[in-house]
Amino acid sequence: MAKRAAIVGVGQTYHKSRRPDVTQVELINEAVKAALDDAQLTIKDIECVLFGNMEECEGSFLTDCWATLGTGAYMKEGCKIYTGGTTGTTAAIAAAQHVASGLFDTVLVAAYEKQDESVYGMEPLGLVPDPLWRRRFRSGAGAASWFARVGTTYMAETGATEEHAAMVRLKADRCACRNPHAHLRLNLTMEAVLKSPFLLYPLRLLYLCPTTSGACALVVASEERAKRMAQKPVWFKDWVIVHYEIEGFEGFFPEGRITSHEQAANILYSRNGITNVRRDIQMAEIYEPATWAELQFSEWFHFAEKGGMWRMVERGATDIEGEFPINPSGGVTCTNPIGCTAMIRVAEAALQIRGDAGEHQVTRDVKTAVATGFGGSFWTEMVLLTKSLD
Amino acid sequence: MNQKVPDQYIKIPHTVRLLYRYAAGPYMARFCKELRENKRLVANRCPRCRRILFPPRISCPDCMVRAADEWVEVGPGGTLLFFAELGRPGIDTRTGEVQELPASYACLIQPDGVLIGQGCFSHWLKVENPEKLREGMRVEPVFKEERRLGTLEDILYYVPVEE
Amino acid sequence: MEEKMVFDEPYVAHYQYSVGAVGTKFFTELRDNKKILGMRCPACHLVYFPPRATCHRCLAKLDEWVELSDEGTLITYTVVHYSEPVQPQEPPFAYGLIRLDGADTCICHFLGEVDPESINIGMRVKAVFREKGEGNMLDIRYFKPL
Ligand SMILES: [Zn+2]
Ligand SMILES: [Zn+2]
């Protein structure tokens, strides 16, 4: 029987595009210390350290080895985890699994990306696609063009307009402006959003996630330890990971085939008796690499019925004060240190459950929250967090 | 020794130069050779569900059984699933410099003979009349005539077939 | 036999590594004043060289700079006899682990002005600086026997 695991410490850096004042190791350490402080622990209390980033971004490999200076893994157990865009959720899930296995009572898990270390930003990610099949053409049907397609398809299928994407981007900015850790805090107006140039119609520059340098860390503890030491433990209720057939994807979902997001949501909700998503879950932090994706992904996660998400956006339902807040942190279009981005979703959802999100604390009472990760070749990770251990 | 840290932080530049050698494996090798020698695209089949596996590979993702050594020709023409005008070209990981693009559009192609959802691929699209572009239109490849290597770059680009 | 298909593909990417505030101070002193600085952790009674912002043992934030000697002791070494493209020098050349006087940790660096046959563990060595510093680890060209 697996043991229960709880998040008892949350820490992150102030995310920025450039951090020349710190090395990669020092950047990680900022988040690690913040998480330990939050848990009121020292590194001596930690039994195992897990760690993740997307190595191509920095071109420094075996980071698990030399980042020990920052993670505190010196003479401790642990390993590195790297699953691309989902690295942050995979690492958080791995921490929960390490505790659930019964082998460890306290696990520290950290993730970072220092994107200012690459001269051409995200370009080293060009090494990710299959060399024989896809790598040469990635400038083409790469992420940006896929998210543009999400926009055109979403509008055609649902009757949403361009203004609805602008509303989502404005909401993200309003949230980010209330989150001191967020990277892009722009005080946007509708006019400014609609003036942002199109990268590819209908994807505006402002709709795509930035390149960010930042780190995040969590302390995860066993039930026994969490109850003893944490005032507000946040429990891992469940998690799910779903992969998609990459060759059939290429950014194209055929009719009649469900996406990895839908599959993951179906599994997670049915396993946990979630029948009315917006009632049984009170808020979400999702990995929305582009504004259009927030509309589409939210429907795939069943936050709204098919074609209904833009109506929720229209009436402000996804705002911090709304009936179902989505990304009150500002989300990924405001902050994107890739290998760490998915962990920020978990961290922010945990803070919302604790009621410790500060200025961007949602109005709704949060007992259950969901955090998601998204990987480039389309795979999905979902983490279900709860306030009480039931 | 309490000097102020200078405002200008030092950065150490470093260029990574590596050489990889990728093995295509027996299934993709057949694809590569057909492309190089006969300008043909080929796929194999799943012995259980009979679906086409494109690109060809060792196992069926739906049935998880070993694929048959049963080959079919697909494409090379196909249907345009998606297209996008390219803005700023990306960096070519082979040179570390800006990639020279052979066409101003990128596209996603559903090759003839492959069902939707069972394999499509990205390529370049050379466009004369952008106003006539639409999803679902036919596209045909333009092959390299010399020095084909057996990679998808043996196709220079696709061109739309206007009705 | 069927022809096996392999494809050669180079990979080139450009990076720029932040040495951070602590590293900047260290490299600036090295570059401009040929001074070698370490960092002390008061809790662990250790002096780190190269200096670091955080003690990896106790995770304390460090700010106690210590000036180190440019002389030290050779802890161990190896002599490279073969050649490959990524190597920084033509063989034969020697690497050593050097502990500077006043430091508790070692760095790996070149040994120079020395007959590889005569290198021995425990040997006293001294840093030879590049005439005009550039702000990186090769501002120390190598360590030579005293
Ligand atoms: Zn099959
Ligand atoms: Zn210490």
XYZ file of C-alpha atoms and ligand atoms in Angstrom:
701
model
C 0.000 0.000 0.000
C 1.462 3.317 -1.082
C 1.971 6.013 1.517
C 0.462 9.456 1.193
C 2.680 12.390 0.307
C 2.250 16.094 0.962
C 3.866 19.291 -0.205
C 5.200 20.958 2.939
C 7.453 23.584 1.366
C 7.240 25.755 -1.754
C 9.896 28.081 -3.128
C 10.619 29.912 -6.342
C 12.828 32.666 -7.685
C 11.712 35.999 -9.054
C 11.553 35.030 -12.712
C 13.305 37.239 -15.253
C 14.579 37.004 -18.800
C 18.173 37.513 -17.681
C 19.958 36.676 -14.447
C 23.642 37.481 -15.091
C 24.074 38.035 -11.353
C 23.873 34.308 -10.629
C 25.238 31.079 -12.045
C 22.897 28.188 -12.821
C 23.829 26.623 -9.501
C 23.132 29.825 -7.572
C 19.798 30.251 -9.335
C 18.691 26.755 -8.286
C 19.894 27.437 -4.790
C 17.637 30.478 -4.443
C 14.563 28.295 -4.974
C 15.903 25.439 -2.838
C 16.509 27.767 0.093
C 13.119 29.396 -0.317
C 11.416 25.974 -0.219
C 13.407 24.864 2.830
C 12.629 28.139 4.610
C 8.966 27.752 3.750
C 9.024 24.226 5.210
C 11.017 25.492 8.193
C 13.597 22.789 7.524
C 17.303 22.732 6.837
C 19.038 20.613 4.246
C 19.992 18.211 7.040
C 16.320 17.233 7.326
C 16.157 16.150 3.675
C 16.764 12.506 2.791
C 16.598 12.593 -0.980
C 17.037 15.310 -3.619
C 15.489 15.131 -7.082
C 16.264 17.593 -9.755
C 15.396 18.532 -13.320
C 16.006 20.889 -16.209
C 16.082 20.784 -19.990
C 19.785 20.445 -20.603
C 19.914 21.705 -24.187
C 18.799 25.138 -22.997
C 22.053 25.634 -21.128
C 24.240 23.192 -23.049
C 25.621 22.016 -19.740
C 25.064 18.352 -19.261
C 25.064 16.167 -16.179
C 23.578 19.089 -14.314
C 22.422 16.694 -11.608
C 26.078 16.111 -10.859
C 27.532 19.582 -10.643
C 24.362 21.349 -9.509
C 24.706 19.450 -6.248
C 26.313 22.647 -4.975
C 22.955 24.378 -5.364
C 20.430 21.632 -4.774
C 21.907 20.429 -1.524
C 22.143 16.865 -2.864
C 25.669 16.502 -1.472
C 25.939 12.991 0.007
C 22.234 12.339 -0.427
C 20.187 10.028 -2.607
C 18.339 11.225 -5.659
C 18.567 11.600 -9.408
C 17.872 13.857 -12.316
C 14.612 13.871 -14.233
C 14.190 15.251 -17.696
C 11.047 14.900 -19.776
C 11.145 18.136 -21.776
C 8.330 20.585 -21.124
C 6.835 18.315 -18.502
C 10.075 18.054 -16.501
C 8.636 20.120 -13.657
C 5.538 17.972 -13.143
C 7.444 14.732 -13.718
C 9.913 15.740 -11.029
C 7.138 16.735 -8.622
C 5.349 13.443 -9.290
C 8.624 11.576 -8.807
C 9.031 13.252 -5.424
C 5.548 12.094 -4.455
C 6.394 8.597 -5.703
C 9.627 8.506 -3.723
C 7.666 9.316 -0.592
C 4.743 7.036 -1.499
C 7.181 4.142 -1.874
C 7.906 4.391 1.820
C 11.639 4.707 1.239
C 11.863 8.391 2.128
C 10.079 10.689 4.543
C 11.449 13.949 3.181
C 12.261 14.658 -0.448
C 13.376 17.956 -1.919
C 12.719 18.436 -5.614
C 14.025 21.344 -7.671
C 13.785 22.410 -11.296
C 15.255 25.331 -13.200
C 15.985 26.831 -16.551
C 18.439 29.620 -17.195
C 17.539 30.584 -20.704
C 19.874 33.559 -20.837
C 22.758 31.093 -21.086
C 21.858 30.271 -24.674
C 22.875 32.966 -27.147
C 19.881 32.142 -29.371
C 17.343 31.547 -26.622
C 15.299 28.400 -27.186
C 17.153 27.457 -30.364
C 19.131 24.527 -28.918
C 15.757 22.821 -28.509
C 16.155 22.151 -32.228
C 18.028 19.064 -31.139
C 14.838 17.606 -29.674
C 12.986 16.332 -32.769
C 13.758 12.989 -34.391
C 16.883 13.569 -36.517
C 15.782 11.384 -39.410
C 12.289 12.602 -39.688
C 11.454 15.940 -38.193
C 14.473 17.922 -37.135
C 15.139 19.747 -40.392
C 11.613 21.037 -40.738
C 11.020 22.217 -37.238
C 11.184 25.911 -38.169
C 8.114 25.058 -40.107
C 5.501 23.244 -38.177
C 7.118 24.100 -34.869
C 5.362 25.181 -31.740
C 4.352 28.617 -32.953
C 2.612 27.378 -36.069
C 0.860 24.692 -34.093
C -0.514 27.240 -31.651
C -1.609 29.419 -34.536
C -3.518 26.434 -35.832
C -5.104 25.914 -32.437
C -6.384 29.486 -32.723
C -7.868 29.176 -36.201
C -9.447 25.822 -35.415
C -10.821 27.008 -32.098
C -12.468 30.040 -33.670
C -13.914 28.020 -36.543
C -15.310 25.315 -34.304
C -16.643 27.370 -31.414
C -17.612 30.772 -32.743
C -15.026 32.466 -30.558
C -13.415 35.600 -31.942
C -9.964 37.079 -31.779
C -11.118 39.288 -28.916
C -11.558 36.233 -26.743
C -7.884 35.351 -27.015
C -7.091 38.958 -26.181
C -9.299 38.658 -23.087
C -7.389 35.555 -21.998
C -4.072 37.370 -22.479
C -5.353 40.376 -20.538
C -6.504 38.106 -17.716
C -3.041 36.506 -17.624
C -1.445 39.933 -17.375
C -3.822 41.097 -14.643
C -2.868 37.984 -12.692
C 0.866 38.320 -13.341
C 0.762 41.930 -12.160
C -0.494 40.628 -8.818
C 2.191 37.916 -8.657
C 5.597 39.343 -7.689
C 7.368 36.214 -8.979
C 5.942 36.473 -12.508
C 8.275 37.414 -15.357
C 6.171 39.520 -17.772
C 4.069 42.028 -15.827
C 3.006 44.473 -18.484
C -0.158 46.315 -17.365
C -1.683 45.632 -20.744
C -4.801 47.169 -22.220
C -7.101 45.591 -24.798
C -5.763 48.087 -27.309
C -2.145 47.110 -26.587
C -2.900 43.401 -26.925
C -4.664 43.891 -30.248
C -1.695 45.932 -31.474
C 0.768 43.136 -30.745
C 2.057 41.864 -34.108
C 1.044 38.492 -35.480
C 3.793 35.899 -35.542
C 1.457 33.696 -37.530
C -2.208 34.623 -37.731
C -3.984 34.483 -35.271
C -1.020 34.040 -32.920
C 0.269 37.382 -31.680
C 3.719 37.864 -30.254
C 2.164 38.513 -26.846
C 0.344 35.175 -27.023
C 3.511 33.107 -26.971
C 5.403 32.236 -23.802
C 8.606 34.189 -23.086
C 12.118 32.842 -22.496
C 12.664 33.009 -18.764
C 15.395 32.306 -16.253
C 14.118 30.946 -12.981
C 13.880 28.042 -10.569
C 11.293 26.377 -8.364
C 11.528 23.820 -5.551
C 9.182 21.764 -3.408
C 9.625 19.854 -0.189
C 7.515 16.697 -0.148
C 6.999 14.698 3.046
C 5.327 11.514 4.182
C 1.983 11.587 5.986
C 3.547 10.995 9.364
C 6.167 13.697 8.915
C 3.852 16.179 7.205
C 1.274 15.985 9.982
C 3.954 16.545 12.557
C 5.762 19.455 10.986
C 3.504 21.287 8.538
C 0.681 23.599 9.481
C -0.812 23.457 6.012
C 0.310 20.344 4.153
C -1.044 20.023 0.615
C -1.736 16.414 -0.298
C -1.010 14.645 -3.531
C -4.346 12.999 -4.174
C -3.469 11.493 -7.536
C -1.499 12.085 -10.732
C -1.596 10.830 -14.281
C 0.810 10.814 -17.230
C -0.322 10.204 -20.811
C 1.804 10.034 -23.968
C 0.688 10.376 -27.552
C 1.870 8.671 -30.708
C 4.351 11.212 -31.960
C 4.397 10.323 -35.661
C 0.680 10.715 -35.976
C 0.786 14.059 -34.287
C 2.912 16.664 -36.033
C 0.583 19.179 -34.473
C -2.445 17.567 -35.971
C -5.239 15.876 -34.093
C -7.451 13.857 -36.352
C -11.160 13.837 -35.736
C -12.359 10.996 -33.594
C -9.075 10.627 -31.745
C -8.915 12.137 -28.324
C -5.916 14.143 -27.264
C -3.543 13.209 -24.475
C -5.072 16.040 -22.429
C -8.577 14.548 -22.716
C -7.303 11.065 -22.012
C -5.429 12.239 -18.911
C -8.410 14.208 -17.639
C -10.765 11.276 -18.192
C -8.514 8.942 -16.235
C -7.896 11.392 -13.404
C -11.520 12.402 -12.955
C -12.997 8.923 -13.128
C -10.414 7.520 -10.736
C -11.207 10.220 -8.189
C -14.977 10.381 -8.523
C -14.927 13.822 -10.088
C -18.235 14.121 -11.896
C -18.692 17.888 -11.991
C -15.260 19.318 -12.704
C -15.885 22.964 -11.825
C -17.603 21.950 -8.602
C -15.241 19.200 -7.467
C -12.092 21.107 -8.434
C -11.923 24.741 -7.453
C -9.060 26.106 -9.543
C -6.406 25.090 -12.061
C -2.844 25.997 -12.921
C -2.343 24.712 -16.452
C 0.628 24.656 -18.809
C -0.609 26.958 -21.585
C 2.420 27.720 -23.764
C 0.307 30.119 -25.825
C -2.874 32.085 -25.186
C -4.985 30.131 -27.674
C -3.920 26.946 -25.941
C -5.554 28.095 -22.701
C -8.950 28.155 -24.420
C -8.468 24.819 -26.184
C -6.664 22.973 -23.381
C -9.263 24.068 -20.811
C -11.948 22.354 -22.847
C -9.820 19.253 -23.247
C -9.503 19.236 -19.454
C -13.324 19.610 -19.290
C -13.179 22.920 -17.400
C -15.892 23.936 -19.845
C -18.126 22.004 -22.192
C -16.879 21.809 -25.790
C -16.917 25.248 -27.362
C -17.883 26.914 -24.103
C -14.589 28.163 -22.755
C -14.700 31.553 -24.456
C -18.062 32.236 -22.834
C -16.519 31.583 -19.441
C -13.693 33.947 -20.304
C -16.178 36.543 -21.466
C -17.919 36.592 -18.097
C -14.663 36.637 -16.155
C -15.121 33.143 -14.732
C -11.421 32.308 -15.007
C -10.229 35.447 -13.204
C -8.770 35.457 -9.706
C -12.215 36.434 -8.403
C -14.029 34.150 -10.842
C -16.021 30.971 -10.321
C -13.236 28.789 -11.768
C -9.879 30.600 -11.709
C -7.321 29.396 -14.260
C -3.674 30.395 -13.857
C -4.071 33.106 -11.211
C -0.246 33.201 -11.217
C -0.307 34.621 -14.737
C 0.545 31.259 -16.246
C 3.078 30.266 -18.856
C 2.523 33.147 -21.287
C 3.889 35.359 -18.505
C 6.618 33.081 -17.088
C 8.358 30.199 -18.851
C 11.640 28.794 -17.523
C 10.894 25.623 -19.522
C 12.170 22.738 -17.418
C 10.753 24.454 -14.346
C 7.490 25.791 -15.776
C 5.402 22.714 -14.978
C 6.676 22.656 -11.395
C 5.552 26.260 -10.953
C 2.038 25.048 -11.810
C 2.189 22.562 -8.917
C 3.758 25.114 -6.566
C 1.164 27.772 -7.361
C -1.730 25.326 -7.014
C -0.356 24.284 -3.625
C -0.130 27.917 -2.497
C -3.754 28.462 -3.532
C -4.854 25.472 -1.435
C -2.880 26.795 1.522
C -4.349 30.253 1.033
C -0.818 31.628 0.834
C -0.825 32.989 -2.716
C -0.913 36.554 -1.425
C -2.225 39.161 -3.810
C -3.195 36.587 -6.395
C -5.006 34.318 -3.934
C -8.275 33.331 -5.549
C -11.532 34.351 -3.880
C -13.005 30.877 -4.092
C -12.267 28.500 -1.228
C -9.864 25.958 -2.704
C -10.045 22.425 -1.366
C -8.952 20.633 -4.530
C -6.795 22.003 -7.322
C -5.296 20.589 -10.494
C -1.891 21.388 -12.009
C -0.854 20.253 -15.478
C 2.299 19.844 -17.530
C 2.653 19.773 -21.292
C 5.441 18.273 -23.368
C 6.505 19.251 -26.846
C 5.666 16.074 -28.690
C 2.338 16.124 -26.921
C 2.167 14.466 -23.667
C 0.219 15.391 -20.620
C 0.754 15.242 -16.906
C -1.892 16.146 -14.348
C -1.487 16.448 -10.597
C -4.486 16.528 -8.283
C -3.826 18.290 -4.977
C -6.117 18.470 -1.957
C -6.338 20.397 1.268
C -7.473 17.491 3.403
C -6.302 13.932 3.599
C -9.332 11.788 2.935
C 37.897 42.610 1.870
C 34.496 44.095 1.314
C 34.621 45.438 -2.196
C 31.468 46.112 -4.117
C 30.615 43.565 -6.754
C 30.836 45.236 -10.165
C 27.579 45.932 -11.977
C 28.877 44.377 -15.147
C 28.748 40.631 -14.701
C 31.200 38.420 -16.520
C 29.908 35.839 -18.972
C 32.010 33.061 -20.423
C 31.166 32.288 -24.047
C 31.226 28.663 -25.098
C 30.408 27.035 -28.410
C 29.497 23.368 -28.442
C 30.561 21.493 -31.584
C 29.644 17.849 -31.795
C 29.204 15.238 -34.466
C 26.508 12.596 -34.222
C 25.985 9.539 -36.384
C 22.361 8.447 -36.480
C 21.450 4.909 -37.483
C 18.212 4.624 -39.410
C 17.625 0.978 -38.474
C 16.245 -1.594 -40.915
C 12.742 -0.137 -41.316
C 13.740 3.463 -41.904
C 16.706 2.289 -43.991
C 14.289 0.864 -46.550
C 12.421 4.158 -46.590
C 15.647 6.112 -47.031
C 16.875 3.919 -49.872
C 13.582 4.088 -51.760
C 13.667 7.847 -51.425
C 17.265 8.110 -52.574
C 17.106 5.650 -55.461
C 13.525 5.765 -56.691
C 12.078 9.017 -55.344
C 9.410 6.939 -53.633
C 7.873 7.116 -50.153
C 7.176 3.742 -48.601
C 5.442 2.583 -45.427
C 4.920 -0.770 -43.747
C 1.857 -2.349 -42.185
C 0.693 -3.722 -38.872
C -0.085 -7.427 -39.275
C -2.907 -7.261 -36.761
C -4.907 -4.101 -37.438
C -3.523 -3.628 -40.973
C -2.952 0.082 -40.426
C -0.165 1.780 -42.311
C 2.862 2.761 -40.296
C 4.274 5.955 -41.677
C 7.106 6.613 -41.184
C 7.854 2.885 -41.269
C 8.831 1.389 -37.957
C 9.245 -1.760 -35.970
C 5.966 -1.895 -34.072
C 2.377 -0.753 -34.252
C 1.584 1.924 -31.632
C -2.053 0.801 -31.487
C -1.525 -2.961 -31.128
C 2.023 -3.061 -29.766
C 2.886 -5.932 -32.072
C 5.916 -6.259 -34.293
C 5.246 -4.748 -37.701
C 5.157 -6.971 -40.776
C 7.742 -6.795 -43.520
C 4.932 -5.844 -45.844
C 5.518 -2.673 -47.789
C 3.286 -0.233 -49.598
C 4.052 2.855 -51.593
C 2.440 6.045 -50.302
C 2.492 9.598 -51.598
C 4.750 11.231 -52.510
C 1.939 13.643 -53.353
C -0.644 14.363 -50.738
C -3.073 16.727 -49.096
C -2.157 19.974 -47.408
C -3.171 19.670 -43.767
C -1.769 22.933 -42.584
C 0.469 25.732 -43.768
C 2.133 28.722 -42.188
C 4.153 31.556 -43.620
C 7.578 31.573 -42.060
C 8.679 34.646 -40.244
C 12.140 34.836 -38.818
C 14.057 31.689 -39.766
C 15.330 29.582 -36.906
C 18.854 28.476 -36.126
C 20.111 25.408 -37.961
C 21.471 23.086 -35.300
C 23.998 21.768 -37.865
C 25.720 25.128 -38.180
C 24.635 27.136 -35.158
C 23.714 29.881 -37.618
C 20.477 31.070 -39.175
C 18.936 28.333 -41.272
C 18.635 28.988 -44.997
C 15.116 28.053 -45.902
C 14.291 26.654 -49.340
C 10.771 28.111 -49.290
C 8.790 30.763 -47.485
C 6.080 28.476 -46.106
C 6.081 25.460 -43.845
C 3.424 22.841 -44.248
C 2.057 19.600 -42.946
C 1.355 16.914 -45.529
C -0.959 13.936 -45.434
C 0.568 11.609 -48.030
C -1.772 9.753 -50.376
C -2.597 6.306 -49.072
C -2.104 7.127 -45.387
C -5.199 7.657 -43.283
C -5.499 10.786 -41.193
C -4.047 10.201 -37.758
C -1.774 7.435 -39.024
C 1.142 9.580 -40.095
C 1.789 12.920 -41.694
C 4.929 14.990 -41.973
C 6.305 18.509 -42.034
C 7.983 19.976 -45.083
C 8.541 23.224 -46.933
C 5.973 24.698 -49.302
C 6.908 26.873 -52.267
C 4.024 29.200 -52.924
C 3.419 31.366 -55.993
C -0.096 32.538 -55.168
C -0.626 32.720 -51.415
C -4.223 33.881 -51.864
C -5.081 30.528 -53.447
C -3.688 28.451 -50.599
C -6.226 26.480 -48.645
C -6.146 23.498 -46.367
C -7.113 20.293 -48.113
C -5.560 21.215 -51.464
C -3.247 18.845 -53.315
C 0.505 19.194 -53.022
C 3.260 17.537 -55.027
C 6.956 17.205 -54.197
C 9.892 18.627 -56.122
C 12.826 16.237 -55.779
C 16.502 16.927 -55.823
C 17.881 15.528 -59.064
C 21.423 14.986 -57.834
C 23.220 13.861 -54.709
C 20.201 12.469 -52.946
C 21.166 11.124 -49.535
C 18.061 9.277 -48.473
C 16.707 11.932 -46.136
C 13.513 13.953 -46.430
C 15.710 16.760 -47.720
C 15.915 14.813 -50.987
C 12.592 16.539 -51.510
C 13.445 20.216 -51.968
C 9.931 21.381 -51.145
C 6.301 20.778 -51.977
C 4.251 22.871 -54.379
C 0.481 23.337 -54.274
C -1.492 22.059 -57.268
C -4.008 24.722 -58.197
C -7.234 23.516 -59.747
C 24.291 -7.819 -46.824
C 21.816 -4.966 -46.820
C 23.288 -1.505 -46.745
C 22.998 0.021 -43.315
C 21.893 3.628 -43.403
C 23.638 6.079 -41.093
C 23.536 9.834 -41.238
C 26.265 12.102 -39.940
C 25.017 15.282 -38.408
C 27.018 18.008 -36.729
C 25.554 19.953 -33.834
C 26.674 23.494 -33.115
C 25.229 25.724 -30.429
C 26.409 28.934 -28.837
C 26.197 29.490 -25.106
C 27.236 32.223 -22.682
C 27.632 31.215 -19.076
C 26.943 33.648 -16.260
C 29.578 33.425 -13.579
C 27.297 35.454 -11.304
C 28.150 38.104 -8.737
C 30.563 35.917 -6.787
C 32.262 34.655 -9.933
C 32.505 38.151 -11.355
C 34.337 39.402 -8.294
C 36.657 36.403 -8.398
C 37.459 36.699 -12.095
C 37.839 40.485 -11.922
C 40.435 40.231 -9.124
C 42.193 37.475 -11.018
C 42.160 39.417 -14.278
C 43.085 42.873 -12.989
C 45.206 42.189 -9.917
C 46.371 38.577 -10.322
C 44.803 37.960 -6.954
C 43.259 34.606 -6.089
C 40.196 34.738 -3.832
C 38.474 31.981 -1.913
C 35.314 31.915 0.190
C 34.984 30.732 3.771
C 32.036 28.939 5.322
C 32.214 29.890 8.993
C 29.892 27.055 10.014
C 31.797 24.278 8.246
C 35.273 25.791 8.754
C 36.040 25.331 5.086
C 37.613 27.684 2.566
C 36.342 27.049 -0.924
C 38.415 27.641 -4.006
C 37.040 28.478 -6.487
C 34.779 30.644 -4.316
C 31.079 29.868 -4.277
C 27.967 31.717 -3.200
C 26.625 28.845 -1.115
C 28.176 26.180 1.062
C 27.092 22.869 -0.434
C 27.259 21.187 2.961
C 25.131 23.501 5.078
C 23.577 25.596 2.268
C 24.526 28.830 4.083
C 24.924 31.937 1.975
C 28.626 32.834 1.965
C 30.249 36.264 1.870
C 33.503 35.881 3.752
C 36.143 36.422 1.069
C 39.666 35.163 1.730
C 42.760 36.015 -0.256
C 44.681 32.858 -1.087
C 48.305 32.269 -1.858
C 49.298 31.627 -5.465
C 51.269 28.661 -4.156
C 49.937 25.275 -3.245
C 50.388 21.527 -3.114
C 49.884 18.972 -5.855
C 47.326 16.457 -4.545
C 47.359 14.167 -7.566
C 48.058 14.325 -11.304
C 47.956 12.586 -14.644
C 49.937 12.896 -17.866
C 48.017 12.796 -21.150
C 49.811 10.805 -23.860
C 47.171 10.466 -26.555
C 45.565 13.001 -28.820
C 41.959 13.766 -29.671
C 40.262 16.805 -31.177
C 38.743 18.163 -27.965
C 42.009 18.295 -26.044
C 43.307 21.733 -25.124
C 47.007 20.979 -25.714
C 49.247 18.686 -27.709
C 50.340 15.606 -25.753
C 52.211 14.927 -23.650
C 50.824 17.356 -21.095
C 49.927 17.099 -17.435
C 46.862 17.894 -15.364
C 47.008 18.230 -11.613
C 44.664 18.656 -8.694
C 46.055 21.600 -6.801
C 45.205 22.757 -3.297
C 46.237 26.358 -2.780
C 47.652 27.338 0.577
C 44.750 28.563 2.693
C 42.087 26.622 0.747
C 40.386 23.352 1.649
C 39.223 22.372 -1.824
C 41.206 21.678 -4.978
C 41.002 22.752 -8.564
C 42.041 20.879 -11.651
C 44.518 22.765 -13.818
C 47.488 22.298 -16.131
C 51.003 21.673 -14.904
C 53.681 23.494 -16.885
C 57.421 24.106 -17.053
C 57.880 20.582 -15.778
C 59.231 17.302 -17.109
C 56.280 14.862 -16.858
C 58.678 12.237 -15.467
C 59.564 14.399 -12.488
C 56.018 15.224 -11.287
C 55.232 13.790 -7.891
C 52.350 13.967 -5.449
C 52.948 16.454 -2.671
C 55.067 18.639 -4.916
C 54.877 22.363 -4.212
C 53.552 24.411 -7.138
C 53.005 28.061 -8.022
C 50.517 29.735 -10.378
C 51.830 31.282 -13.582
C 49.529 34.079 -14.695
C 48.650 35.168 -18.206
C 50.241 38.540 -18.818
C 46.998 40.221 -19.809
C 44.024 38.699 -18.033
C 40.749 37.989 -19.844
C 38.514 37.132 -16.896
C 38.405 33.354 -17.100
C 40.131 30.370 -15.542
C 42.992 30.488 -18.053
C 44.173 33.780 -16.566
C 46.164 31.212 -14.617
C 48.058 29.581 -17.513
C 49.299 26.653 -15.447
C 51.018 25.726 -12.205
C 54.773 25.182 -12.209
C 56.967 23.447 -9.649
C 58.503 25.685 -7.017
Zn -1.872 -2.466 -35.275
Zn 28.902 25.298 5.443
